[in-house]
PDB file of C-alpha atoms and ligand atoms in Angstrom:
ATOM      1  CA  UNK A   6       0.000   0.000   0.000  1.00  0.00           C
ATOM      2  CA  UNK A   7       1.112   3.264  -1.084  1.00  0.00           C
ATOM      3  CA  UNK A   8       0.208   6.119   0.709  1.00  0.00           C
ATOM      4  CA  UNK A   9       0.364   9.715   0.712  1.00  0.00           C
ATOM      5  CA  UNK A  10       0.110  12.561   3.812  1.00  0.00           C
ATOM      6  CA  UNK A  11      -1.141  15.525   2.517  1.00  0.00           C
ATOM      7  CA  UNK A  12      -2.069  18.745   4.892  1.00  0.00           C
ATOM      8  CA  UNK A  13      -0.419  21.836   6.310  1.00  0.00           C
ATOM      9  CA  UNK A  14       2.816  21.952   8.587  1.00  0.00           C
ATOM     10  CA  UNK A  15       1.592  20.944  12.065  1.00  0.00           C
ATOM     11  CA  UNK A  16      -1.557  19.275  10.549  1.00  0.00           C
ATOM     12  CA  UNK A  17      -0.544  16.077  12.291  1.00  0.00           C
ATOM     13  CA  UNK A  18       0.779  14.127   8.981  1.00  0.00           C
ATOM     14  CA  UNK A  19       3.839  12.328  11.058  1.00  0.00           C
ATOM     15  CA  UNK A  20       1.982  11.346  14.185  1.00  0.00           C
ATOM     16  CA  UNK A  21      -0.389  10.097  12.190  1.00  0.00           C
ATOM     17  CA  UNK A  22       1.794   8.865   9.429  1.00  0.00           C
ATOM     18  CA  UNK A  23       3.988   7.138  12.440  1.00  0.00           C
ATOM     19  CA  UNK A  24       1.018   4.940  13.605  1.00  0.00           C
ATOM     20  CA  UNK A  25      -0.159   4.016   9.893  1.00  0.00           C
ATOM     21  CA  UNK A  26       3.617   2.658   9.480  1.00  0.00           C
ATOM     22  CA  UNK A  27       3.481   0.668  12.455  1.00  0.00           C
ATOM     23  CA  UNK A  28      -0.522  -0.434  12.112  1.00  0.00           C
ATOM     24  CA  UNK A  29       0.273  -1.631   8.538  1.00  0.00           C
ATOM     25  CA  UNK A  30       4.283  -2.960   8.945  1.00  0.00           C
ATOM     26  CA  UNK A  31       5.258  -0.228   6.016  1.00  0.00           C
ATOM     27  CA  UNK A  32       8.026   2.320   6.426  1.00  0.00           C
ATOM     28  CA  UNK A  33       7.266   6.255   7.389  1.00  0.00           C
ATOM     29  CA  UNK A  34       9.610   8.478   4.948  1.00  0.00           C
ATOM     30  CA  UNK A  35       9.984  12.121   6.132  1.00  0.00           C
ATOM     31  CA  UNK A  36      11.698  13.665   3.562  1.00  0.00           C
ATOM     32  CA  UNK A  37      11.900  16.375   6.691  1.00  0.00           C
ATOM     33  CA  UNK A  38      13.441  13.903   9.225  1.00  0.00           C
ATOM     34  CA  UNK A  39      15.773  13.002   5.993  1.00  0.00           C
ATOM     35  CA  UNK A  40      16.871  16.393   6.222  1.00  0.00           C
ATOM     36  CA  UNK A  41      17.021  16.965   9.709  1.00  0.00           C
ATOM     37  CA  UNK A  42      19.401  14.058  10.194  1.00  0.00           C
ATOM     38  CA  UNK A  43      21.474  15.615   7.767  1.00  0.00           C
ATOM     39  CA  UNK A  44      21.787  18.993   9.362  1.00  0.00           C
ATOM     40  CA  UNK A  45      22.447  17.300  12.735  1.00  0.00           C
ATOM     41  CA  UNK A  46      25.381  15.207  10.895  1.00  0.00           C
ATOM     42  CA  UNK A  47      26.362  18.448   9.502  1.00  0.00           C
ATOM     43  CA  UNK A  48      26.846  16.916   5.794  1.00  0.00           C
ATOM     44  CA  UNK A  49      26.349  18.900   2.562  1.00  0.00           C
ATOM     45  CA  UNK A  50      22.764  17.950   1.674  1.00  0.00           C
ATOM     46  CA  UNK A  51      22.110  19.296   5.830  1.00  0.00           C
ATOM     47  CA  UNK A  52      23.899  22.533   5.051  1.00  0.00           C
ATOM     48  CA  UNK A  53      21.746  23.174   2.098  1.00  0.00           C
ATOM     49  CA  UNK A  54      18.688  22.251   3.133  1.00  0.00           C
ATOM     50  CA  UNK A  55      19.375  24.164   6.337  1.00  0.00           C
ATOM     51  CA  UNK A  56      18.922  28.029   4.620  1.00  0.00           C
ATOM     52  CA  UNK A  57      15.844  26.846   2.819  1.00  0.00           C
ATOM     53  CA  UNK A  58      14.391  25.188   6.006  1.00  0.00           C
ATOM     54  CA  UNK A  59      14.802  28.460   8.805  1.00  0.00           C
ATOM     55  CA  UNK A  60      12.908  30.437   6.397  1.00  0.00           C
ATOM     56  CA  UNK A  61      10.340  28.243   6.667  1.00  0.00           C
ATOM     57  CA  UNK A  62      10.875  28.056   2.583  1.00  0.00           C
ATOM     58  CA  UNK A  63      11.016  24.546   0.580  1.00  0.00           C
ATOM     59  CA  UNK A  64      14.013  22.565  -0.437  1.00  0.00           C
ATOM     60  CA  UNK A  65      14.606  23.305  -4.191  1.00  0.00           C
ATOM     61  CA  UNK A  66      12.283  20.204  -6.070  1.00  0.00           C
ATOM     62  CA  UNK A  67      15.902  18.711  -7.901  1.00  0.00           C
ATOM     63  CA  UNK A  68      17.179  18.153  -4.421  1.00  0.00           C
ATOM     64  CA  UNK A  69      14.102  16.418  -2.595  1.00  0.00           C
ATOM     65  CA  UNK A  70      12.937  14.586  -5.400  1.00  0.00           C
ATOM     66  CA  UNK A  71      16.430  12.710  -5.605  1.00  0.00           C
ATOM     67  CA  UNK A  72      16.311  12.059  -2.075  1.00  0.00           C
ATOM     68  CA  UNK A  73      12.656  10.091  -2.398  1.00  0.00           C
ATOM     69  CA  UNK A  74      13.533   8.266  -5.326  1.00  0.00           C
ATOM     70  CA  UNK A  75      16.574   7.099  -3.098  1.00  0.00           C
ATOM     71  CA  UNK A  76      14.878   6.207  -0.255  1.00  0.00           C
ATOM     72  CA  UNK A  77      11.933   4.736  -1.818  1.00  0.00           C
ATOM     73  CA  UNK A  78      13.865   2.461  -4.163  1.00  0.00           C
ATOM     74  CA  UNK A  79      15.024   0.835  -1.143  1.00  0.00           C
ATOM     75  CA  UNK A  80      14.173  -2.863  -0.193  1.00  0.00           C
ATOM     76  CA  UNK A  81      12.098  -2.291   3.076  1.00  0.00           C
ATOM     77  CA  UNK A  82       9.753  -0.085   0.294  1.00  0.00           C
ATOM     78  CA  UNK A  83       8.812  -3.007  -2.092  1.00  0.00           C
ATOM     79  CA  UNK A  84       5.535  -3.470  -0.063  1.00  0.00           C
ATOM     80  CA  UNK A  85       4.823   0.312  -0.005  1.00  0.00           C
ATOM     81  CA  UNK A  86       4.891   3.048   2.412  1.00  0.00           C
ATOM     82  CA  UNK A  87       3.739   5.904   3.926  1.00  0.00           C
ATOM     83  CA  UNK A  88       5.624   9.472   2.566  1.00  0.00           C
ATOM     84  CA  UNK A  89       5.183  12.415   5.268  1.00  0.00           C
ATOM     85  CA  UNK A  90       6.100  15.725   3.840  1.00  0.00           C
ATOM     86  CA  UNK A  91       6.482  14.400   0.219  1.00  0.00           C
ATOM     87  CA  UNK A  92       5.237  15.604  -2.380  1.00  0.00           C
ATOM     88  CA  UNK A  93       5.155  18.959  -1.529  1.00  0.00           C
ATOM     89  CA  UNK A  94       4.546  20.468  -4.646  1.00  0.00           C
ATOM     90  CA  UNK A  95       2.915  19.952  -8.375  1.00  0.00           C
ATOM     91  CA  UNK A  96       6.692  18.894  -9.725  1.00  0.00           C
ATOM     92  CA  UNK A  97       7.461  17.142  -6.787  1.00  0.00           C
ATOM     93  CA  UNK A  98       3.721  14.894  -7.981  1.00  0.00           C
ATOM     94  CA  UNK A  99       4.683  14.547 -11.212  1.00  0.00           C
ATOM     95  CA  UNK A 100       7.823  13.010 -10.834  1.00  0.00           C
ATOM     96  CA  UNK A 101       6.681  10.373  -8.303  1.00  0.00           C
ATOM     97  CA  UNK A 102       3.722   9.761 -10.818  1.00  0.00           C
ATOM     98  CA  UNK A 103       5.713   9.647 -13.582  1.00  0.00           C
ATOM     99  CA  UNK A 104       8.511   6.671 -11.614  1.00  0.00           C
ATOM    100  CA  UNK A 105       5.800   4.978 -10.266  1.00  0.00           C
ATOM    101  CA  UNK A 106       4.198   4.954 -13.834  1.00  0.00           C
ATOM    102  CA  UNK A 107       7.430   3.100 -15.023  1.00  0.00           C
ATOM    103  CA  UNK A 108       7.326   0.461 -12.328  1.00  0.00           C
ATOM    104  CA  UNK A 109       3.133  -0.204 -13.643  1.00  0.00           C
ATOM    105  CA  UNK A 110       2.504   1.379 -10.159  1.00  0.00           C
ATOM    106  CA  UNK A 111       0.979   4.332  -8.542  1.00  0.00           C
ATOM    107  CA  UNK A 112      -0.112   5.747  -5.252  1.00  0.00           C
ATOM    108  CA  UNK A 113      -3.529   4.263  -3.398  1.00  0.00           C
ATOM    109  CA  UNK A 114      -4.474   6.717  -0.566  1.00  0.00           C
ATOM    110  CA  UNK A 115      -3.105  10.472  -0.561  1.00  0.00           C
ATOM    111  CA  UNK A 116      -4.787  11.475   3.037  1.00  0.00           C
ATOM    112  CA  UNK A 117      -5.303  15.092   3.437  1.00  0.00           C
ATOM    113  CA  UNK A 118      -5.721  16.080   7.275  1.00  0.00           C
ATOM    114  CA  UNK A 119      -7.334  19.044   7.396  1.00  0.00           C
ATOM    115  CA  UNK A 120      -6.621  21.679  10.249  1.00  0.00           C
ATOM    116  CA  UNK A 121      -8.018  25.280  10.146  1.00  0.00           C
ATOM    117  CA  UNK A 122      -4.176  27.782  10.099  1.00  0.00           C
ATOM    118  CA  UNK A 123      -5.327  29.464  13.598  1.00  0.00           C
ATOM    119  CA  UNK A 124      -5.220  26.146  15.301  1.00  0.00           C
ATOM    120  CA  UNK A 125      -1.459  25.564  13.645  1.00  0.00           C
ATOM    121  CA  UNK A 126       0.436  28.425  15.140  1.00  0.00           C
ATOM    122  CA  UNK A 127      -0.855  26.927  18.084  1.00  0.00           C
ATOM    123  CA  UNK A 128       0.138  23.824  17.334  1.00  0.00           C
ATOM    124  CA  UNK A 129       3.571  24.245  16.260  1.00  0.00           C
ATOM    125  CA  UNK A 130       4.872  26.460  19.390  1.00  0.00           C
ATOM    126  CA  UNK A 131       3.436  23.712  21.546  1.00  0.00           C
ATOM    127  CA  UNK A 132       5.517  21.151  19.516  1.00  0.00           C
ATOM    128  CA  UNK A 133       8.488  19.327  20.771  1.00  0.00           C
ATOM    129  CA  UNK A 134      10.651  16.976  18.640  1.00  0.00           C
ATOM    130  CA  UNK A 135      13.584  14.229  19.546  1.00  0.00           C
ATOM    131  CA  UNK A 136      15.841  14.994  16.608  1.00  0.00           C
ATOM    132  CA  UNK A 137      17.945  11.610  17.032  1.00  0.00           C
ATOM    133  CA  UNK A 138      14.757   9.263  16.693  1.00  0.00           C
ATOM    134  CA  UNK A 139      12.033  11.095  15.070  1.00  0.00           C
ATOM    135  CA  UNK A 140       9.508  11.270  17.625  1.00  0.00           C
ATOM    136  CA  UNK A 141       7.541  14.059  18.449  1.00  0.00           C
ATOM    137  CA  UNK A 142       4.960  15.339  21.177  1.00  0.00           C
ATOM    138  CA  UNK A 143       2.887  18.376  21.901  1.00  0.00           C
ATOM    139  CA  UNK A 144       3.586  19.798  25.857  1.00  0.00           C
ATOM    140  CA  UNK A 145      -0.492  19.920  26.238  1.00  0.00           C
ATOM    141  CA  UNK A 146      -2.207  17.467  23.747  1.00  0.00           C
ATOM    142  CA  UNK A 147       0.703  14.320  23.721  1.00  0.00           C
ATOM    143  CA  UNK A 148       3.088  15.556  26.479  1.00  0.00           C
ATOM    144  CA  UNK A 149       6.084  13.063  27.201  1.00  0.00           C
ATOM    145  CA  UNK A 150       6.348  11.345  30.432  1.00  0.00           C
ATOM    146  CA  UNK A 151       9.136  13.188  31.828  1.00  0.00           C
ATOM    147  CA  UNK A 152       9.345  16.626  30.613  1.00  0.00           C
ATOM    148  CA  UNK A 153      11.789  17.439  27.922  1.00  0.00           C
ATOM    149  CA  UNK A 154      12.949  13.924  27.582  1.00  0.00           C
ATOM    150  CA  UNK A 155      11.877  11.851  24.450  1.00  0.00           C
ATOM    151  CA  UNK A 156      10.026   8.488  26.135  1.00  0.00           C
ATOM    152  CA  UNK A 157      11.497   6.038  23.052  1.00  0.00           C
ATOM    153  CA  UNK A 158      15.236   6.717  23.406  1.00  0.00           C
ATOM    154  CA  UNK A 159      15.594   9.072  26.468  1.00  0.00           C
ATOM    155  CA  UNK A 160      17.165  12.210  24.355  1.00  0.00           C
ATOM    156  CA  UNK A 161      16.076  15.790  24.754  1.00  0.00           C
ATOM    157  CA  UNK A 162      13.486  17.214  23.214  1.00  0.00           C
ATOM    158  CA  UNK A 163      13.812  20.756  21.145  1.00  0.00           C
ATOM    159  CA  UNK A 164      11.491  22.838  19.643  1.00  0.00           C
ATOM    160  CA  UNK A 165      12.086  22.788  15.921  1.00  0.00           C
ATOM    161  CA  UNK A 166      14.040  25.869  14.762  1.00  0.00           C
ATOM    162  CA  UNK A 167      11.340  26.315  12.115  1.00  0.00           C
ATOM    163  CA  UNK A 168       8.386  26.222  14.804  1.00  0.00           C
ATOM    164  CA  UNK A 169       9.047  29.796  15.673  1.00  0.00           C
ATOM    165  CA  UNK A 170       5.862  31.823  15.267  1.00  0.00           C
ATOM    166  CA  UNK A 171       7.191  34.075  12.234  1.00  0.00           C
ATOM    167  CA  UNK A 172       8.484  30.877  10.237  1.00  0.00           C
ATOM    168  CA  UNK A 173       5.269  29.207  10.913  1.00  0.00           C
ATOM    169  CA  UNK A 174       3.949  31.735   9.453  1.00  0.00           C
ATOM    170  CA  UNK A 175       5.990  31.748   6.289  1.00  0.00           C
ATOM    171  CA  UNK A 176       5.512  27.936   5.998  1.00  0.00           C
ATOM    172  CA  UNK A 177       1.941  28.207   5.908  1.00  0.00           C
ATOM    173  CA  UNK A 178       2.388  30.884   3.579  1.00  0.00           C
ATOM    174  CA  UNK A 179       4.010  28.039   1.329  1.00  0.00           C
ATOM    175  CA  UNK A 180       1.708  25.030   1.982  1.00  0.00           C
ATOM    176  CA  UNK A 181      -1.526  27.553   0.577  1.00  0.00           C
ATOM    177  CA  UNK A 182       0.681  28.405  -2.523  1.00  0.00           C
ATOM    178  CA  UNK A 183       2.649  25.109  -3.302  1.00  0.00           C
ATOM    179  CA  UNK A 184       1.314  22.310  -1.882  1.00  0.00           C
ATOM    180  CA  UNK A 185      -2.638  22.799  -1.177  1.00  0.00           C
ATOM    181  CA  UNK A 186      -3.101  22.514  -5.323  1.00  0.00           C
ATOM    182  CA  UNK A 187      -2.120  18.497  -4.578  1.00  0.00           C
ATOM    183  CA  UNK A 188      -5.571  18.012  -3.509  1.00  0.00           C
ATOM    184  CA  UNK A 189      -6.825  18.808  -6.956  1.00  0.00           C
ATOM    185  CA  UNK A 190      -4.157  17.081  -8.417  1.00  0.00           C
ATOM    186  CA  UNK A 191      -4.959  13.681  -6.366  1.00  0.00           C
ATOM    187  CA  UNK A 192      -8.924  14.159  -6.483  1.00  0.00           C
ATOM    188  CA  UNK A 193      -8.109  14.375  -9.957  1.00  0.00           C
ATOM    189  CA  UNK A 194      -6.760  10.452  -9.688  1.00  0.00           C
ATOM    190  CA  UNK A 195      -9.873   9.419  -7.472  1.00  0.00           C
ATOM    191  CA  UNK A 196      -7.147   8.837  -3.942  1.00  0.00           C
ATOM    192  CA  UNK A 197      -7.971  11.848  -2.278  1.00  0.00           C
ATOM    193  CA  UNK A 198      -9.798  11.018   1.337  1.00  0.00           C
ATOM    194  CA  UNK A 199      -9.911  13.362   3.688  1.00  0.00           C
ATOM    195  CA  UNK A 200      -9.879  13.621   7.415  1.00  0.00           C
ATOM    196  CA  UNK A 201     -10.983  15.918   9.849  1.00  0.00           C
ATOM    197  CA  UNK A 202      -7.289  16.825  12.382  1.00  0.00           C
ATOM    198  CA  UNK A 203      -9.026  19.019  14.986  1.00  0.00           C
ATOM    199  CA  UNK A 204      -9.662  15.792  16.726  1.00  0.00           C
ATOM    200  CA  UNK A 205      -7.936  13.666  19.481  1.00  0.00           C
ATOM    201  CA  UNK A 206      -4.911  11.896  17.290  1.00  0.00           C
ATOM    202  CA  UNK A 207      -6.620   8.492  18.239  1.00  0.00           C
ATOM    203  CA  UNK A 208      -9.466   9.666  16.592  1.00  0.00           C
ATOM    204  CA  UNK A 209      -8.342  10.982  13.608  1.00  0.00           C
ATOM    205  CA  UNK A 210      -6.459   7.498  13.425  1.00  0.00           C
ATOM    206  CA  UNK A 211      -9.809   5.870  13.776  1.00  0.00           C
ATOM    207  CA  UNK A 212     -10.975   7.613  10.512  1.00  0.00           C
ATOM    208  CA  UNK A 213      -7.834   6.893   8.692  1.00  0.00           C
ATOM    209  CA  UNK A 214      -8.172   3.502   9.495  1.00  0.00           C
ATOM    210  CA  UNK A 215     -11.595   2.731   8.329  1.00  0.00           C
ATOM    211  CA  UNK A 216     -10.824   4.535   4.803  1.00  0.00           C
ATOM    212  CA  UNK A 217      -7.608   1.983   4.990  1.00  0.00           C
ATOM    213  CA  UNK A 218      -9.033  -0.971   5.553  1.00  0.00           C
TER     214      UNK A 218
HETATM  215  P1  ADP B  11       3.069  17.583  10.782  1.00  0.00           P
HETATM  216  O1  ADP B  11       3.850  16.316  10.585  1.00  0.00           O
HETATM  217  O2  ADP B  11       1.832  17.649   9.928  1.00  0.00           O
HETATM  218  O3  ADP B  11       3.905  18.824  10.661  1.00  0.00           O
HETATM  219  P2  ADP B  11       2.914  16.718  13.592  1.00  0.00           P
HETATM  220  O4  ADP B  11       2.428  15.305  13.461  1.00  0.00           O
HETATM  221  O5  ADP B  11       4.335  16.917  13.968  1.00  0.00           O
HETATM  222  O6  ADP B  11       2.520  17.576  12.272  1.00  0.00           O
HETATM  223  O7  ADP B  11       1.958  17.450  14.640  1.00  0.00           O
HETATM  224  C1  ADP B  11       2.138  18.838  14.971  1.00  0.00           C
HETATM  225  C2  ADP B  11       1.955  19.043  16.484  1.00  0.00           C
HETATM  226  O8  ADP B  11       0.596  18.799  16.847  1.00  0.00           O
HETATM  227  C3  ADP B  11       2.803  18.081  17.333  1.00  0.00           C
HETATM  228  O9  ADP B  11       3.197  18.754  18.500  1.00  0.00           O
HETATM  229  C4  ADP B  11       1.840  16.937  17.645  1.00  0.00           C
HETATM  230  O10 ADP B  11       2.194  16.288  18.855  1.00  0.00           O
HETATM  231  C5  ADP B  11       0.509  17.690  17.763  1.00  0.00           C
HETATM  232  N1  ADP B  11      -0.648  16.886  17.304  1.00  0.00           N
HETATM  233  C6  ADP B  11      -0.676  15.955  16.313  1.00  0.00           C
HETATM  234  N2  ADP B  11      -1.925  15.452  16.163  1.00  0.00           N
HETATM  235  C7  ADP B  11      -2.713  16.105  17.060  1.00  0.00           C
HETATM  236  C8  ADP B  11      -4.114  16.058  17.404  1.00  0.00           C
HETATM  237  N3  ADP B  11      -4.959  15.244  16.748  1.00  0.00           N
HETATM  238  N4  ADP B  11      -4.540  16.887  18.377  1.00  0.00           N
HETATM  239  C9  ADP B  11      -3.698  17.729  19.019  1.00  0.00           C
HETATM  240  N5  ADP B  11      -2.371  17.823  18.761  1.00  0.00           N
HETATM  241  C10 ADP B  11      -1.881  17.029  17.804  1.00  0.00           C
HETATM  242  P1  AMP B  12       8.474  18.841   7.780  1.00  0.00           P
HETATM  243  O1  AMP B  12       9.302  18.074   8.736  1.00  0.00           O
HETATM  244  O2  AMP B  12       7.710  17.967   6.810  1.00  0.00           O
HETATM  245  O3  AMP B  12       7.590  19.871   8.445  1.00  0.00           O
HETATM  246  O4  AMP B  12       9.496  19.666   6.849  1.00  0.00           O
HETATM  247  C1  AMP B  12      10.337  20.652   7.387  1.00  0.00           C
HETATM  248  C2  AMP B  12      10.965  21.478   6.259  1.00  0.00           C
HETATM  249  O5  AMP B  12      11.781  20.638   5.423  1.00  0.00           O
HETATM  250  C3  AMP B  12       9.991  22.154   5.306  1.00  0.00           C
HETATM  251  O6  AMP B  12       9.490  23.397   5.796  1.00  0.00           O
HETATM  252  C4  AMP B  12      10.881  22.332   4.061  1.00  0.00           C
HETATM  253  O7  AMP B  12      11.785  23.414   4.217  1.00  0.00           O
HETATM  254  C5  AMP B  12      11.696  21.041   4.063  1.00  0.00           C
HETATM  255  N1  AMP B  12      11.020  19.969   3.294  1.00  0.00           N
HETATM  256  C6  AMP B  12      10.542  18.796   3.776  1.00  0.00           C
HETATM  257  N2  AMP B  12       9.967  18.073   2.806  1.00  0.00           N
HETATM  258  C7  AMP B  12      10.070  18.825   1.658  1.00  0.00           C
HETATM  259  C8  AMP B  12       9.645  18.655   0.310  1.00  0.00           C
HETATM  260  N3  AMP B  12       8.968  17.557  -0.085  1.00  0.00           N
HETATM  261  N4  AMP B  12       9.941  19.636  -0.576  1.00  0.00           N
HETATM  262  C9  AMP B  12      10.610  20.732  -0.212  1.00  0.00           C
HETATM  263  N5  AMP B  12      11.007  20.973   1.042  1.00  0.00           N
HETATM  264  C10 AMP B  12      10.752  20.029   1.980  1.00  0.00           C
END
């Protein structure tokens, strides 16, 4: 199963997209956690992506797609997956369309989890992220069990440099410019479902799963 997260920053794509992975035994590619791993290792790709990312602007399309065609033609994807943060714009689509086309293939679900923009600022300054394994919580909503400290591997917990209130801003900026026209582009190919993210994350799993299977 191939699926897609589609939705604004702070929407809730990777919590959810965490618990679809584990649900249905797929892998959960962030092209963001790709990139944040890189900027903690301090390689090239990190460096780059870095200026783009504290503007809250996107990764130029040539770089990101070459990282998801990568990481996707890995073994662990043969059965499918779940992509969180990819595609992120009409380009970004085309190419995945146009690969998956080659391989007789294409995507099944592209989930869209809708959240109004005054509940993300909210959202994303609440946020709180364990950059060495991925994880993330929200202090009020999904706190951790000891503050600061990420439950799965005991590291500290950081707000995002991109979760300040003005980048937010910026990145939502983006998602209403770049990404939102995905939803026409994926109703257009009859997989767009979509879920309501204002809603206790159990919940909104509850809906995903039923649409699923
Ligand atoms: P995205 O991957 O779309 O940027 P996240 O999954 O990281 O979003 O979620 C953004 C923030 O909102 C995180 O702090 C997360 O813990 C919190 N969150 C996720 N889902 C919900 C929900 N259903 N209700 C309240 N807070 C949520
Ligand atoms: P995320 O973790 O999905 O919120 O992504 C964090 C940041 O990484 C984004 O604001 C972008 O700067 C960059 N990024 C992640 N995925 C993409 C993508 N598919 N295309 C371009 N930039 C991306």
């Amino acid at each position: 199963m191939k699926i897609i997260m589609l939705g604004a920053p702070g929407a809730g794509k990777g919590t959810q997209a965490k618990m679809i992975a584990e649900q249905y035994k797929i892998p959960h590619i962030s092209t963001g956690d790709i990139f944040r791993a890189n900027i903690k290792n301090n390689t090239e790709l990190g460096q780059e992506a870095k200026s783009y990312m504290d503007k809250g602007q996107l990764v130029p399309d040539e770089l990101t797609v070459k990282i998801l065609l990568d990481r996707v033609a890995q073994d662990d994807c043969a059965n499918g997956y779940v992509l969180d943060g990819f595609p992120r714009t009409i380009p970004q689509a085309e190419v995945l369309e146009q690969e998956l086309n080659k391989l007789n293939d294409k995507i099944d679900y592209a989930i869209n989890v809708e959240v109004p923009d005054e509940n993300i600022v909210k959202r994303m300054s609440g946020r709180r992220a364990c950059l060495n394994c991925g994880a993330t919580y929200h202090i009020e909503h999904i706190p951790p069990k000891q503050e600061g400290i990420c439950d799965k591997c005991g590291e500290k917990l950081v707000l995002r440099d991109d979760d300040k209130e003005e980048t937010v801003k910026n990145r939502l900026n983006v998602y209403h410019e770049q990404t939102q026209p995905l939803i026409d582009f994926y109703t257009a190919r009859g997989v767009l479902k979509t879920v309501d993210g204002t809603v206790d994350m159990k919940e909104v799993f509850k809906a995903i799963t039923s649409i699923l299977g």
